[in-house]
Amino acid sequence: MKGQTQALTAVMITTVTIGAIATAYVWGTPLLEKQQSQAQLQEVERSVINLKDDILSISNSGEGTTTEVEIDVDSGRVEVNPEENYIDITTNTRRPPYPPGRWTLIEGERLQNLSIGEGSYALKESDLPGVVAVRAASGTGDTVITYRVEFRNMYTETPAGPELELVDLQTIGAETATDTVRVLISNDGERKDSIDVNGENLQRTSTEIEIDLR
């Protein structure tokens, strides 16, 4: 009888242990995957913000200055759009911390003169020359996240009158790269032109920034 009790106890302990392990696996694995996905997304976001900051730093450092940023987007991509003056960085994640289907500013407060906004310029004294925005695609399962680094016309008053300033993105070679991307940023000097803004001819100084994806 004593032996049967010990055997029954051993079976019960084994059953409880297996059940606990199974429960931990069922509930713990998705949690671990979610934490890993969030950590990877945070790393991409930091890289995107660093990219924006480094472009601004190079634009203020004079012709010929360069730096390099590495962005690991895994199965995503980095794409430069020189016509709209932005860089898109896409990646995938689960349960993104952003509202789906619309753009959200991470750095910057207004959409003035952005591809996702309106207006001919932003104000130098109150707006940032470059912004970081993010958009989560609608859907279930893995979600495509698009980060956008964009630069815009900045309006400022000078003794000679109102002027515009712009960090102007240019590309060398390919405009798209995937996986682990090295972004070489170079200051190619300034270019002056004039643009019509609501019937007013404004002088603009553009700092040309060359983007080389490798």
Coordinates of C-alpha atoms in Angstrom, one line a residue:
M1 CA 0.0 0.0 0.0
K2 CA 2.8 2.4 0.9
G3 CA 4.5 1.6 -2.4
Q4 CA 1.3 2.4 -4.3
T5 CA 1.0 5.7 -2.5
Q6 CA 4.5 6.7 -3.4
A7 CA 4.0 5.7 -7.0
L8 CA 0.8 7.7 -7.2
T9 CA 2.5 10.7 -5.6
A10 CA 5.3 10.5 -8.1
V11 CA 2.8 10.3 -11.0
M12 CA 0.9 13.4 -9.7
I13 CA 4.1 15.4 -9.3
T14 CA 5.2 14.5 -12.8
T15 CA 1.8 15.4 -14.2
V16 CA 1.8 18.8 -12.4
T17 CA 5.4 19.5 -13.5
I18 CA 4.6 18.7 -17.2
G19 CA 1.5 20.8 -17.0
A20 CA 3.4 23.7 -15.5
I21 CA 6.0 23.4 -18.2
A22 CA 3.4 23.3 -21.0
T23 CA 1.6 26.3 -19.5
A24 CA 4.8 28.3 -19.3
Y25 CA 5.6 27.3 -22.9
V26 CA 2.1 28.2 -24.3
W27 CA 2.0 31.6 -22.5
G28 CA 5.6 32.4 -22.2
T29 CA 6.7 31.9 -25.8
P30 CA 4.4 34.6 -27.3
L31 CA 5.4 37.0 -24.5
L32 CA 9.1 36.4 -25.2
E33 CA 8.5 36.8 -28.9
K34 CA 6.6 40.1 -28.3
Q35 CA 9.5 41.4 -26.1
Q36 CA 12.1 40.5 -28.7
S37 CA 10.0 42.2 -31.4
Q38 CA 9.6 45.3 -29.4
A39 CA 13.3 45.4 -28.6
Q40 CA 14.1 45.1 -32.3
L41 CA 11.7 47.9 -33.2
Q42 CA 13.1 50.2 -30.5
E43 CA 16.6 49.6 -32.0
V44 CA 15.4 50.5 -35.5
E45 CA 13.7 53.6 -34.1
R46 CA 16.9 54.7 -32.4
S47 CA 18.8 54.2 -35.6
V48 CA 16.2 56.3 -37.5
I49 CA 16.4 59.2 -35.0
N50 CA 20.3 59.0 -35.2
L51 CA 20.0 59.1 -39.0
K52 CA 18.0 62.4 -38.8
D53 CA 20.3 63.9 -36.2
D54 CA 23.5 62.9 -38.2
I55 CA 22.1 64.4 -41.4
L56 CA 21.4 67.7 -39.6
S57 CA 24.8 67.6 -38.0
I58 CA 26.6 67.1 -41.4
S59 CA 24.4 69.8 -43.0
N60 CA 25.8 72.3 -40.4
S61 CA 29.4 71.1 -40.6
G62 CA 30.4 72.5 -43.9
E63 CA 31.1 71.1 -47.4
G64 CA 33.1 67.9 -47.5
T65 CA 32.1 66.5 -44.1
T66 CA 30.9 63.0 -44.0
T67 CA 29.6 60.3 -41.5
E68 CA 28.0 56.9 -41.7
V69 CA 25.0 55.3 -40.0
E70 CA 24.1 51.6 -39.9
I71 CA 20.5 50.5 -39.9
D72 CA 19.5 46.9 -39.4
V73 CA 16.0 46.4 -40.8
D74 CA 16.2 42.6 -41.1
S75 CA 13.6 41.8 -43.8
G76 CA 12.8 45.5 -44.4
R77 CA 14.4 48.2 -46.5
V78 CA 15.8 51.7 -46.6
E79 CA 14.6 53.9 -49.5
V80 CA 15.5 57.5 -50.5
N81 CA 13.0 59.7 -52.3
P82 CA 15.0 62.8 -53.4
E83 CA 12.0 64.3 -55.2
E84 CA 9.9 64.4 -51.9
N85 CA 13.1 64.9 -49.8
Y86 CA 12.6 62.0 -47.4
I87 CA 14.0 58.6 -46.5
D88 CA 11.7 55.7 -45.6
I89 CA 12.8 52.9 -43.4
T90 CA 10.4 49.9 -43.3
T91 CA 10.5 46.9 -41.0
N92 CA 8.0 44.3 -39.6
T93 CA 6.8 43.9 -36.0
R94 CA 4.0 42.4 -33.9
R95 CA 1.6 44.6 -32.0
P96 CA 3.1 47.9 -32.9
P97 CA 2.9 50.7 -30.3
Y98 CA 1.5 53.1 -32.9
P99 CA -2.0 53.8 -34.1
P100 CA -2.6 51.9 -37.4
G101 CA -3.3 53.6 -40.7
R102 CA -2.0 57.1 -40.0
W103 CA 1.2 59.0 -39.6
T104 CA 2.4 59.9 -36.1
L105 CA 5.3 62.4 -35.5
I106 CA 8.0 61.1 -33.2
E107 CA 10.2 64.2 -33.5
G108 CA 8.6 67.4 -34.6
E109 CA 5.2 68.9 -33.8
R110 CA 3.6 70.2 -37.0
L111 CA 3.2 68.7 -40.5
Q112 CA 4.0 72.0 -42.3
N113 CA 5.6 71.6 -45.7
L114 CA 5.9 67.8 -45.3
S115 CA 4.8 65.2 -47.9
I116 CA 2.2 64.1 -45.3
G117 CA 1.1 67.7 -44.6
E118 CA 0.6 70.9 -46.4
G119 CA 2.0 74.5 -46.7
S120 CA 5.0 76.0 -48.5
Y121 CA 7.3 76.2 -45.5
A122 CA 7.7 75.8 -41.7
L123 CA 9.0 78.4 -39.3
K124 CA 12.6 78.3 -38.3
E125 CA 12.0 79.8 -34.9
S126 CA 9.3 77.3 -33.9
D127 CA 9.7 74.2 -36.1
L128 CA 12.3 71.6 -36.7
P129 CA 14.0 71.4 -40.1
G130 CA 13.8 67.7 -40.1
V131 CA 11.2 65.4 -38.6
V132 CA 10.7 61.7 -37.9
A133 CA 7.3 60.2 -38.5
V134 CA 6.0 56.6 -38.3
R135 CA 3.1 54.8 -39.7
A136 CA 1.8 51.3 -38.9
A137 CA -0.1 49.5 -41.7
S138 CA -3.5 48.1 -40.8
G139 CA -3.9 44.3 -40.6
T140 CA -3.4 41.2 -38.5
G141 CA -0.2 39.2 -37.7
D142 CA 3.1 40.9 -38.5
T143 CA 2.6 44.6 -39.2
V144 CA 4.7 46.7 -41.7
I145 CA 6.1 49.8 -39.9
T146 CA 7.4 52.7 -42.0
Y147 CA 9.6 55.3 -40.4
R148 CA 10.1 58.5 -42.4
V149 CA 12.9 61.0 -42.0
E150 CA 11.9 64.2 -43.9
F151 CA 13.3 67.7 -44.4
R152 CA 11.4 70.8 -45.4
N153 CA 11.7 74.5 -46.3
M154 CA 12.4 76.6 -43.3
Y155 CA 11.2 80.3 -43.3
T156 CA 13.3 82.9 -41.5
E157 CA 13.5 86.7 -41.4
T158 CA 16.9 88.2 -42.2
P159 CA 18.1 91.9 -42.5
A160 CA 17.8 91.4 -46.3
G161 CA 14.3 90.1 -46.0
P162 CA 12.6 86.7 -45.7
E163 CA 14.5 83.7 -46.9
L164 CA 14.2 79.9 -47.0
E165 CA 16.6 77.2 -45.9
L166 CA 16.5 73.6 -46.9
V167 CA 18.4 70.4 -46.2
D168 CA 18.2 68.9 -49.7
L169 CA 18.7 65.1 -50.0
Q170 CA 20.4 63.7 -53.1
T171 CA 21.3 60.1 -53.9
I172 CA 24.4 58.4 -55.2
G173 CA 23.7 55.1 -56.9
A174 CA 20.9 52.9 -55.7
E175 CA 17.9 54.6 -53.9
T176 CA 16.9 51.3 -52.1
A177 CA 18.8 48.9 -50.0
T178 CA 17.7 46.0 -47.7
D179 CA 18.7 44.0 -44.6
T180 CA 21.7 45.7 -42.8
V181 CA 22.2 49.0 -44.6
R182 CA 25.1 51.4 -44.2
V183 CA 24.1 55.0 -45.0
L184 CA 27.0 57.3 -46.0
I185 CA 26.0 61.0 -45.5
S186 CA 28.1 63.7 -47.2
N187 CA 27.8 67.5 -47.4
D188 CA 28.1 68.6 -51.0
G189 CA 27.9 72.3 -50.4
E190 CA 25.3 75.0 -50.8
R191 CA 23.1 75.9 -53.7
K192 CA 21.0 79.1 -54.0
D193 CA 17.8 79.5 -56.0
S194 CA 14.5 81.2 -55.6
I195 CA 10.9 79.8 -55.5
D196 CA 7.5 81.4 -55.7
V197 CA 5.5 81.2 -52.5
N198 CA 2.0 82.5 -52.7
G199 CA 3.0 85.1 -55.3
E200 CA 6.2 86.1 -53.4
N201 CA 9.6 85.3 -54.8
L202 CA 11.7 84.0 -51.9
Q203 CA 15.5 83.3 -52.0
R204 CA 16.4 79.8 -50.8
T205 CA 19.7 78.4 -49.6
S206 CA 19.8 74.6 -50.0
T207 CA 22.5 72.5 -48.3
E208 CA 22.9 69.5 -50.6
I209 CA 23.3 66.2 -48.7
E210 CA 24.4 63.2 -50.6
I211 CA 23.0 59.8 -49.4
D212 CA 24.8 56.7 -50.5
L213 CA 23.2 53.4 -49.5
R214 CA 25.6 50.5 -49.2

